[in-house]
PDB file of C-alpha atoms in Angstrom:
ATOM      1  CA  MET A   1      43.762 -24.555  -7.718  1.00 46.00           C
ATOM      2  CA  ASP A   2      46.368 -24.620  -5.061  1.00 43.00           C
ATOM      3  CA  THR A   3      44.893 -26.145  -1.736  1.00 41.00           C
ATOM      4  CA  GLU A   4      47.403 -24.850   0.522  1.00 43.00           C
ATOM      5  CA  LYS A   5      47.672 -20.772  -0.544  1.00 48.00           C
ATOM      6  CA  LYS A   6      43.982 -19.919  -0.737  1.00 52.00           C
ATOM      7  CA  ASN A   7      43.803 -16.053   0.573  1.00 82.00           C
ATOM      8  CA  THR A   8      41.199 -14.245  -1.950  1.00 90.00           C
ATOM      9  CA  ARG A   9      37.666 -15.022  -2.834  1.00 93.00           C
ATOM     10  CA  LEU A  10      37.756 -14.986  -6.340  1.00 95.00           C
ATOM     11  CA  ASN A  11      34.971 -12.688  -6.928  1.00 94.00           C
ATOM     12  CA  LYS A  12      36.804  -9.918  -4.793  1.00 93.00           C
ATOM     13  CA  TYR A  13      40.475 -11.188  -6.906  1.00 93.00           C
ATOM     14  CA  ILE A  14      38.998  -9.701  -9.938  1.00 94.00           C
ATOM     15  CA  ALA A  15      37.572  -6.348  -8.480  1.00 92.00           C
ATOM     16  CA  LEU A  16      40.948  -5.762  -6.997  1.00 89.00           C
ATOM     17  CA  SER A  17      42.535  -5.456 -10.519  1.00 90.00           C
ATOM     18  CA  GLY A  18      40.502  -2.443 -10.910  1.00 89.00           C
ATOM     19  CA  LEU A  19      38.466  -4.224 -13.992  1.00 92.00           C
ATOM     20  CA  CYS A  20      35.100  -3.826 -12.028  1.00 92.00           C
ATOM     21  CA  SER A  21      33.487  -4.063  -8.801  1.00 93.00           C
ATOM     22  CA  ARG A  22      32.665  -7.369  -7.146  1.00 93.00           C
ATOM     23  CA  ASN A  23      28.773  -7.834  -8.195  1.00 95.00           C
ATOM     24  CA  GLN A  24      30.025  -7.200 -11.643  1.00 96.00           C
ATOM     25  CA  ALA A  25      33.193  -9.740 -10.946  1.00 95.00           C
ATOM     26  CA  ALA A  26      30.184 -12.349  -9.535  1.00 95.00           C
ATOM     27  CA  ALA A  27      27.553 -11.576 -12.431  1.00 96.00           C
ATOM     28  CA  TRP A  28      30.995 -12.632 -14.908  1.00 96.00           C
ATOM     29  CA  ILE A  29      31.709 -15.856 -13.151  1.00 96.00           C
ATOM     30  CA  LYS A  30      28.135 -16.755 -13.104  1.00 96.00           C
ATOM     31  CA  ALA A  31      27.938 -16.321 -16.748  1.00 96.00           C
ATOM     32  CA  GLY A  32      30.782 -18.779 -17.361  1.00 96.00           C
ATOM     33  CA  LEU A  33      33.363 -15.463 -18.651  1.00 96.00           C
ATOM     34  CA  VAL A  34      35.805 -16.466 -15.674  1.00 96.00           C
ATOM     35  CA  LYS A  35      38.860 -19.103 -15.849  1.00 96.00           C
ATOM     36  CA  VAL A  36      41.129 -20.231 -13.125  1.00 95.00           C
ATOM     37  CA  ASN A  37      43.804 -22.475 -14.213  1.00 96.00           C
ATOM     38  CA  ASP A  38      41.912 -22.679 -17.908  1.00 95.00           C
ATOM     39  CA  LYS A  39      39.012 -24.061 -16.468  1.00 95.00           C
ATOM     40  CA  ILE A  40      35.881 -22.193 -16.272  1.00 96.00           C
ATOM     41  CA  VAL A  41      34.524 -21.464 -13.116  1.00 95.00           C
ATOM     42  CA  LYS A  42      31.049 -20.650 -11.669  1.00 96.00           C
ATOM     43  CA  GLU A  43      31.067 -20.181  -8.474  1.00 95.00           C
ATOM     44  CA  PRO A  44      32.416 -16.224  -7.026  1.00 95.00           C
ATOM     45  CA  PHE A  45      33.661 -17.081  -3.703  1.00 94.00           C
ATOM     46  CA  ILE A  46      35.907 -19.822  -3.607  1.00 94.00           C
ATOM     47  CA  GLU A  47      39.496 -18.328  -2.841  1.00 94.00           C
ATOM     48  CA  ILE A  48      42.613 -17.717  -5.016  1.00 92.00           C
ATOM     49  CA  GLY A  49      45.902 -18.434  -4.251  1.00 89.00           C
ATOM     50  CA  ASP A  50      49.432 -16.554  -5.158  1.00 83.00           C
ATOM     51  CA  ASP A  51      49.677 -19.491  -7.827  1.00 89.00           C
ATOM     52  CA  ASP A  52      46.175 -19.710  -9.662  1.00 93.00           C
ATOM     53  CA  VAL A  53      45.732 -17.922 -12.952  1.00 94.00           C
ATOM     54  CA  VAL A  54      42.593 -16.014 -13.489  1.00 96.00           C
ATOM     55  CA  THR A  55      41.226 -14.898 -16.543  1.00 95.00           C
ATOM     56  CA  VAL A  56      37.923 -12.899 -17.447  1.00 96.00           C
ATOM     57  CA  LYS A  57      37.080 -12.808 -21.313  1.00 94.00           C
ATOM     58  CA  ASN A  58      40.345 -14.595 -22.030  1.00 94.00           C
ATOM     59  CA  LYS A  59      42.714 -11.832 -20.981  1.00 94.00           C
ATOM     60  CA  ARG A  60      44.627 -12.141 -17.643  1.00 94.00           C
ATOM     61  CA  VAL A  61      43.867 -10.460 -14.658  1.00 93.00           C
ATOM     62  CA  SER A  62      45.189  -9.934 -11.218  1.00 90.00           C
ATOM     63  CA  PRO A  63      45.002  -7.404  -8.012  1.00 89.00           C
ATOM     64  CA  LYS A  64      47.078  -4.201  -8.229  1.00 86.00           C
ATOM     65  CA  VAL A  65      49.644  -4.016  -5.573  1.00 83.00           C
ATOM     66  CA  VAL A  66      48.749  -1.405  -3.206  1.00 85.00           C
ATOM     67  CA  TYR A  67      51.408   0.268  -1.169  1.00 91.00           C
ATOM     68  CA  THR A  68      52.446   2.097   2.120  1.00 94.00           C
ATOM     69  CA  TYR A  69      53.970   5.179   2.591  1.00 95.00           C
ATOM     70  CA  TYR A  70      54.104   7.084   5.781  1.00 96.00           C
ATOM     71  CA  VAL A  71      56.127  10.580   7.252  1.00 97.00           C
ATOM     72  CA  MET A  72      57.158  10.577  10.289  1.00 97.00           C
ATOM     73  CA  ASN A  73      58.649  13.708  12.262  1.00 97.00           C
ATOM     74  CA  LYS A  74      61.406  11.706  14.636  1.00 96.00           C
ATOM     75  CA  PRO A  75      62.452  12.740  17.994  1.00 94.00           C
ATOM     76  CA  TRP A  76      66.211  13.186  18.509  1.00 91.00           C
ATOM     77  CA  HIS A  77      67.647  10.080  20.064  1.00 88.00           C
ATOM     78  CA  ALA A  78      64.633   8.113  19.194  1.00 90.00           C
ATOM     79  CA  PRO A  79      65.955   4.683  18.785  1.00 90.00           C
ATOM     80  CA  VAL A  80      65.939   3.244  14.718  1.00 89.00           C
ATOM     81  CA  HIS A  81      65.667  -0.229  16.443  1.00 80.00           C
ATOM     82  CA  LEU A  82      64.100  -1.823  19.688  1.00 67.00           C
ATOM     83  CA  ASP A  83      65.874  -1.090  22.678  1.00 64.00           C
ATOM     84  CA  ILE A  84      64.451  -1.939  25.763  1.00 58.00           C
ATOM     85  CA  ASP A  85      67.050  -0.027  27.445  1.00 64.00           C
ATOM     86  CA  ALA A  86      66.192   3.065  25.544  1.00 64.00           C
ATOM     87  CA  LYS A  87      64.488   6.381  27.135  1.00 73.00           C
ATOM     88  CA  SER A  88      62.198   7.285  24.535  1.00 80.00           C
ATOM     89  CA  PRO A  89      60.448   4.768  22.168  1.00 89.00           C
ATOM     90  CA  ASP A  90      61.759   3.245  18.960  1.00 91.00           C
ATOM     91  CA  ILE A  91      60.228   4.853  15.552  1.00 94.00           C
ATOM     92  CA  TYR A  92      58.580   1.634  14.993  1.00 92.00           C
ATOM     93  CA  THR A  93      56.753   1.701  18.222  1.00 92.00           C
ATOM     94  CA  LEU A  94      55.648   5.312  17.446  1.00 93.00           C
ATOM     95  CA  LEU A  95      54.465   4.884  13.752  1.00 94.00           C
ATOM     96  CA  LYS A  96      52.308   2.031  15.440  1.00 92.00           C
ATOM     97  CA  LYS A  97      50.064   4.875  16.970  1.00 92.00           C
ATOM     98  CA  GLN A  98      49.074   5.022  13.181  1.00 93.00           C
ATOM     99  CA  THR A  99      49.257   1.827  11.835  1.00 92.00           C
ATOM    100  CA  ASP A 100      50.199  -1.894  12.337  1.00 90.00           C
ATOM    101  CA  GLN A 101      51.453  -2.712   8.896  1.00 90.00           C
ATOM    102  CA  LYS A 102      55.042  -3.469   8.531  1.00 91.00           C
ATOM    103  CA  LEU A 103      56.873  -1.080   6.574  1.00 94.00           C
ATOM    104  CA  VAL A 104      60.945  -0.060   6.233  1.00 93.00           C
ATOM    105  CA  VAL A 105      62.111   3.030   7.097  1.00 93.00           C
ATOM    106  CA  ILE A 106      64.178   5.486   3.944  1.00 90.00           C
ATOM    107  CA  GLY A 107      67.799   6.291   4.177  1.00 85.00           C
ATOM    108  CA  ASN A 108      68.947   4.197   7.172  1.00 84.00           C
ATOM    109  CA  PRO A 109      68.499   7.128   9.792  1.00 89.00           C
ATOM    110  CA  ASP A 110      70.138   6.487  13.182  1.00 89.00           C
ATOM    111  CA  ALA A 111      69.853   8.238  16.768  1.00 86.00           C
ATOM    112  CA  GLU A 112      71.486  11.503  16.041  1.00 85.00           C
ATOM    113  CA  THR A 113      68.959  11.939  13.292  1.00 91.00           C
ATOM    114  CA  CYS A 114      65.952  13.213  13.886  1.00 95.00           C
ATOM    115  CA  GLY A 115      62.948  15.844  11.636  1.00 95.00           C
ATOM    116  CA  LEU A 116      61.568  13.725   8.603  1.00 96.00           C
ATOM    117  CA  ILE A 117      61.363  10.230   8.329  1.00 95.00           C
ATOM    118  CA  VAL A 118      59.778   8.599   5.633  1.00 95.00           C
ATOM    119  CA  PHE A 119      58.968   4.138   5.618  1.00 96.00           C
ATOM    120  CA  THR A 120      56.882   2.537   3.080  1.00 95.00           C
ATOM    121  CA  ASP A 121      56.285  -1.487   1.898  1.00 94.00           C
ATOM    122  CA  ASP A 122      57.296  -0.230  -1.526  1.00 92.00           C
ATOM    123  CA  LYS A 123      60.341  -2.605  -2.124  1.00 89.00           C
ATOM    124  CA  SER A 124      61.371  -0.795  -5.301  1.00 87.00           C
ATOM    125  CA  LEU A 125      61.493   2.843  -4.062  1.00 88.00           C
ATOM    126  CA  LEU A 126      63.247   1.445  -0.870  1.00 88.00           C
ATOM    127  CA  GLU A 127      65.862  -0.172  -2.827  1.00 85.00           C
ATOM    128  CA  LYS A 128      66.154   3.140  -4.903  1.00 82.00           C
ATOM    129  CA  LEU A 129      66.251   5.371  -2.406  1.00 83.00           C
ATOM    130  CA  ASN A 130      68.504   3.591   0.226  1.00 76.00           C
ATOM    131  CA  VAL A 131      71.832   3.961  -2.567  1.00 69.00           C
ATOM    132  CA  ILE A 132      73.317   7.042  -4.211  1.00 63.00           C
ATOM    133  CA  GLY A 133      71.613   7.794  -6.960  1.00 66.00           C
ATOM    134  CA  HIS A 134      68.339   9.484  -6.600  1.00 76.00           C
ATOM    135  CA  GLN A 135      67.548  13.072  -7.480  1.00 83.00           C
ATOM    136  CA  LEU A 136      65.211  13.883  -4.675  1.00 88.00           C
ATOM    137  CA  LYS A 137      66.355  17.422  -2.944  1.00 91.00           C
ATOM    138  CA  THR A 138      66.308  17.331   1.135  1.00 93.00           C
ATOM    139  CA  VAL A 139      66.970  20.085   3.289  1.00 95.00           C
ATOM    140  CA  PHE A 140      69.207  19.529   6.611  1.00 95.00           C
ATOM    141  CA  GLU A 141      69.453  21.545   9.795  1.00 96.00           C
ATOM    142  CA  ALA A 142      73.181  20.108  11.308  1.00 95.00           C
ATOM    143  CA  THR A 143      74.247  20.587  14.568  1.00 95.00           C
ATOM    144  CA  LEU A 144      78.263  20.807  14.780  1.00 95.00           C
ATOM    145  CA  ASP A 145      80.921  20.597  17.383  1.00 95.00           C
ATOM    146  CA  LYS A 146      82.271  24.119  16.643  1.00 95.00           C
ATOM    147  CA  PRO A 147      82.093  26.889  14.487  1.00 95.00           C
ATOM    148  CA  TRP A 148      81.452  27.020  10.549  1.00 94.00           C
ATOM    149  CA  GLU A 149      84.207  27.810   8.707  1.00 91.00           C
ATOM    150  CA  ALA A 150      85.262  25.350   6.129  1.00 82.00           C
ATOM    151  CA  THR A 151      83.913  26.480   2.199  1.00 77.00           C
ATOM    152  CA  ILE A 152      82.582  24.210  -0.710  1.00 72.00           C
ATOM    153  CA  ALA A 153      82.565  24.398  -4.371  1.00 61.00           C
ATOM    154  CA  ASP A 154      79.689  25.404  -6.117  1.00 53.00           C
ATOM    155  CA  ASN A 155      77.332  22.362  -6.358  1.00 53.00           C
ATOM    156  CA  ASP A 156      80.064  20.613  -4.902  1.00 60.00           C
ATOM    157  CA  THR A 157      79.986  16.811  -6.042  1.00 59.00           C
ATOM    158  CA  ILE A 158      80.537  14.284  -2.755  1.00 60.00           C
ATOM    159  CA  ASN A 159      80.580  11.274  -5.609  1.00 60.00           C
ATOM    160  CA  ASP A 160      78.248  11.107  -8.925  1.00 60.00           C
ATOM    161  CA  SER A 161      75.407  11.181  -7.493  1.00 69.00           C
ATOM    162  CA  PHE A 162      75.611  13.229  -3.657  1.00 80.00           C
ATOM    163  CA  LYS A 163      75.240  16.922  -4.496  1.00 86.00           C
ATOM    164  CA  ILE A 164      75.944  19.736  -1.876  1.00 87.00           C
ATOM    165  CA  LYS A 165      73.531  22.457  -3.694  1.00 88.00           C
ATOM    166  CA  GLY A 166      74.235  24.494  -0.562  1.00 89.00           C
ATOM    167  CA  ILE A 167      75.260  25.274   3.343  1.00 92.00           C
ATOM    168  CA  LYS A 168      75.168  28.062   5.669  1.00 92.00           C
ATOM    169  CA  ILE A 169      75.123  29.466   9.113  1.00 93.00           C
ATOM    170  CA  LEU A 170      71.444  29.642  10.297  1.00 91.00           C
ATOM    171  CA  ASP A 171      71.891  32.228  12.735  1.00 88.00           C
ATOM    172  CA  GLU A 172      75.268  34.446  13.758  1.00 88.00           C
ATOM    173  CA  LEU A 173      74.977  33.968  17.637  1.00 89.00           C
ATOM    174  CA  ASP A 174      75.403  29.823  16.753  1.00 91.00           C
ATOM    175  CA  LYS A 175      77.792  29.743  14.251  1.00 93.00           C
ATOM    176  CA  ASN A 176      77.781  26.105  15.228  1.00 95.00           C
ATOM    177  CA  VAL A 177      74.139  24.954  13.509  1.00 95.00           C
ATOM    178  CA  VAL A 178      74.454  25.585   9.637  1.00 96.00           C
ATOM    179  CA  GLY A 179      71.593  24.510   6.866  1.00 95.00           C
ATOM    180  CA  LEU A 180      72.132  22.232   3.864  1.00 94.00           C
ATOM    181  CA  GLU A 181      70.750  21.898   0.886  1.00 93.00           C
ATOM    182  CA  VAL A 182      72.125  18.126  -0.716  1.00 91.00           C
ATOM    183  CA  ILE A 183      70.714  16.285  -4.137  1.00 89.00           C
ATOM    184  CA  GLY A 184      70.644  12.399  -3.513  1.00 84.00           C
ATOM    185  CA  GLY A 185      71.995  10.441  -0.743  1.00 79.00           C
ATOM    186  CA  ILE A 186      71.138   9.576   2.238  1.00 82.00           C
ATOM    187  CA  TYR A 187      71.958  10.129   5.725  1.00 86.00           C
ATOM    188  CA  PRO A 188      75.757   8.451   5.984  1.00 86.00           C
ATOM    189  CA  ASP A 189      76.586  10.488   3.384  1.00 86.00           C
ATOM    190  CA  VAL A 190      75.609  13.612   5.049  1.00 89.00           C
ATOM    191  CA  LYS A 191      77.793  12.331   7.826  1.00 89.00           C
ATOM    192  CA  SER A 192      80.656  11.469   5.951  1.00 88.00           C
ATOM    193  CA  PHE A 193      80.588  14.952   4.326  1.00 89.00           C
ATOM    194  CA  PHE A 194      80.941  16.974   7.605  1.00 92.00           C
ATOM    195  CA  LYS A 195      83.550  14.526   8.421  1.00 91.00           C
ATOM    196  CA  ASP A 196      85.411  14.971   5.622  1.00 89.00           C
ATOM    197  CA  LYS A 197      85.859  19.003   6.343  1.00 90.00           C
ATOM    198  CA  GLY A 198      87.076  17.887   9.754  1.00 93.00           C
ATOM    199  CA  TYR A 199      83.346  18.553  11.751  1.00 94.00           C
ATOM    200  CA  THR A 200      81.713  15.858  14.023  1.00 93.00           C
ATOM    201  CA  LEU A 201      78.137  15.743  13.412  1.00 92.00           C
ATOM    202  CA  LYS A 202      75.872  16.418  17.069  1.00 93.00           C
ATOM    203  CA  LYS A 203      72.118  16.480  15.360  1.00 93.00           C
ATOM    204  CA  LEU A 204      71.169  15.958  12.413  1.00 94.00           C
ATOM    205  CA  ASP A 205      67.594  17.703  11.554  1.00 96.00           C
ATOM    206  CA  CYS A 206      65.815  17.074   8.525  1.00 95.00           C
ATOM    207  CA  THR A 207      63.336  19.471   7.495  1.00 96.00           C
ATOM    208  CA  PHE A 208      62.259  18.941   3.631  1.00 95.00           C
ATOM    209  CA  PHE A 209      62.288  15.650   1.773  1.00 93.00           C
ATOM    210  CA  GLY A 210      61.064  15.763  -1.515  1.00 91.00           C
ATOM    211  CA  GLY A 211      58.710  18.154  -1.491  1.00 91.00           C
ATOM    212  CA  ILE A 212      57.540  17.126   2.009  1.00 94.00           C
ATOM    213  CA  THR A 213      57.592  19.312   4.897  1.00 94.00           C
ATOM    214  CA  LYS A 214      56.472  19.427   8.608  1.00 93.00           C
ATOM    215  CA  LYS A 215      53.438  20.932   8.536  1.00 91.00           C
ATOM    216  CA  ASP A 216      51.218  20.574  11.030  1.00 92.00           C
ATOM    217  CA  LEU A 217      53.815  16.847  12.361  1.00 95.00           C
ATOM    218  CA  LYS A 218      54.851  17.837  15.328  1.00 95.00           C
ATOM    219  CA  ARG A 219      57.438  15.721  16.988  1.00 94.00           C
ATOM    220  CA  GLY A 220      57.135  12.373  16.712  1.00 94.00           C
ATOM    221  CA  TRP A 221      53.808  11.924  15.177  1.00 96.00           C
ATOM    222  CA  SER A 222      53.756  10.832  11.780  1.00 96.00           C
ATOM    223  CA  ARG A 223      50.749  10.338   8.850  1.00 96.00           C
ATOM    224  CA  ALA A 224      50.578   8.504   5.780  1.00 95.00           C
ATOM    225  CA  LEU A 225      52.163  10.288   2.397  1.00 95.00           C
ATOM    226  CA  THR A 226      49.417  12.676  -0.110  1.00 93.00           C
ATOM    227  CA  GLU A 227      49.314  10.637  -3.205  1.00 90.00           C
ATOM    228  CA  LYS A 228      50.870  13.679  -4.937  1.00 92.00           C
ATOM    229  CA  GLU A 229      53.925  13.631  -2.523  1.00 92.00           C
ATOM    230  CA  THR A 230      54.177   9.685  -3.319  1.00 92.00           C
ATOM    231  CA  ILE A 231      54.253  10.622  -6.815  1.00 90.00           C
ATOM    232  CA  PHE A 232      56.664  13.221  -6.107  1.00 89.00           C
ATOM    233  CA  ILE A 233      58.921  11.328  -4.117  1.00 88.00           C
ATOM    234  CA  LYS A 234      58.485   8.100  -6.975  1.00 85.00           C
ATOM    235  CA  HIS A 235      59.307  11.257 -10.132  1.00 78.00           C
ATOM    236  CA  PHE A 236      63.026  11.864  -8.869  1.00 72.00           C
ATOM    237  CA  THR A 237      63.934   8.236  -8.001  1.00 69.00           C
TER     238      THR A 237
END
């Protein structure tokens, strides 16, 4: 056993695999049914390192990895990175009101973006959602530098994996604000779309992201994703 990486008691290690409870694991260990690195161990509370191989009844077990997912209703101009000169707290400072876990934000937002943003420590999901290619639907409310007058084709394709599903003026009295529905892409792709059409994006408010809405989520607030929301996001990536 690795003396440099002792971090989890053996009975807990087995229980975290989902095979049984800690008490049952302790019973199996005492009965000589558990091996660590091919040697029978009968002490339930020895500590196991990441490099140790644990078998129960000759079948290898390892703890299940549990990831964390949070959604925030990001305030406009809230910094994405720590900025001691900023007038408002950055998104990670806001997130600390809910969790101290080290999470990464999805989609590369910036100070001009606001609304729904998702944080996670799931590296696989981050890799899929921080680049073009996913199939999640996102809805934005975009504020432009001038009234929207451009036209787009049905299902306008910006690239192979970023499609504009629809765009419309939300209020005839303020044609600078439009609703935009897209499939795939991240925040910089949306900015590039408007730039290519001859507009400067002043504000980009995400109101819907892969089944997640702002319901009961005030500006600056965050909450853990529900199991249903997490499954939905993973399904379309």
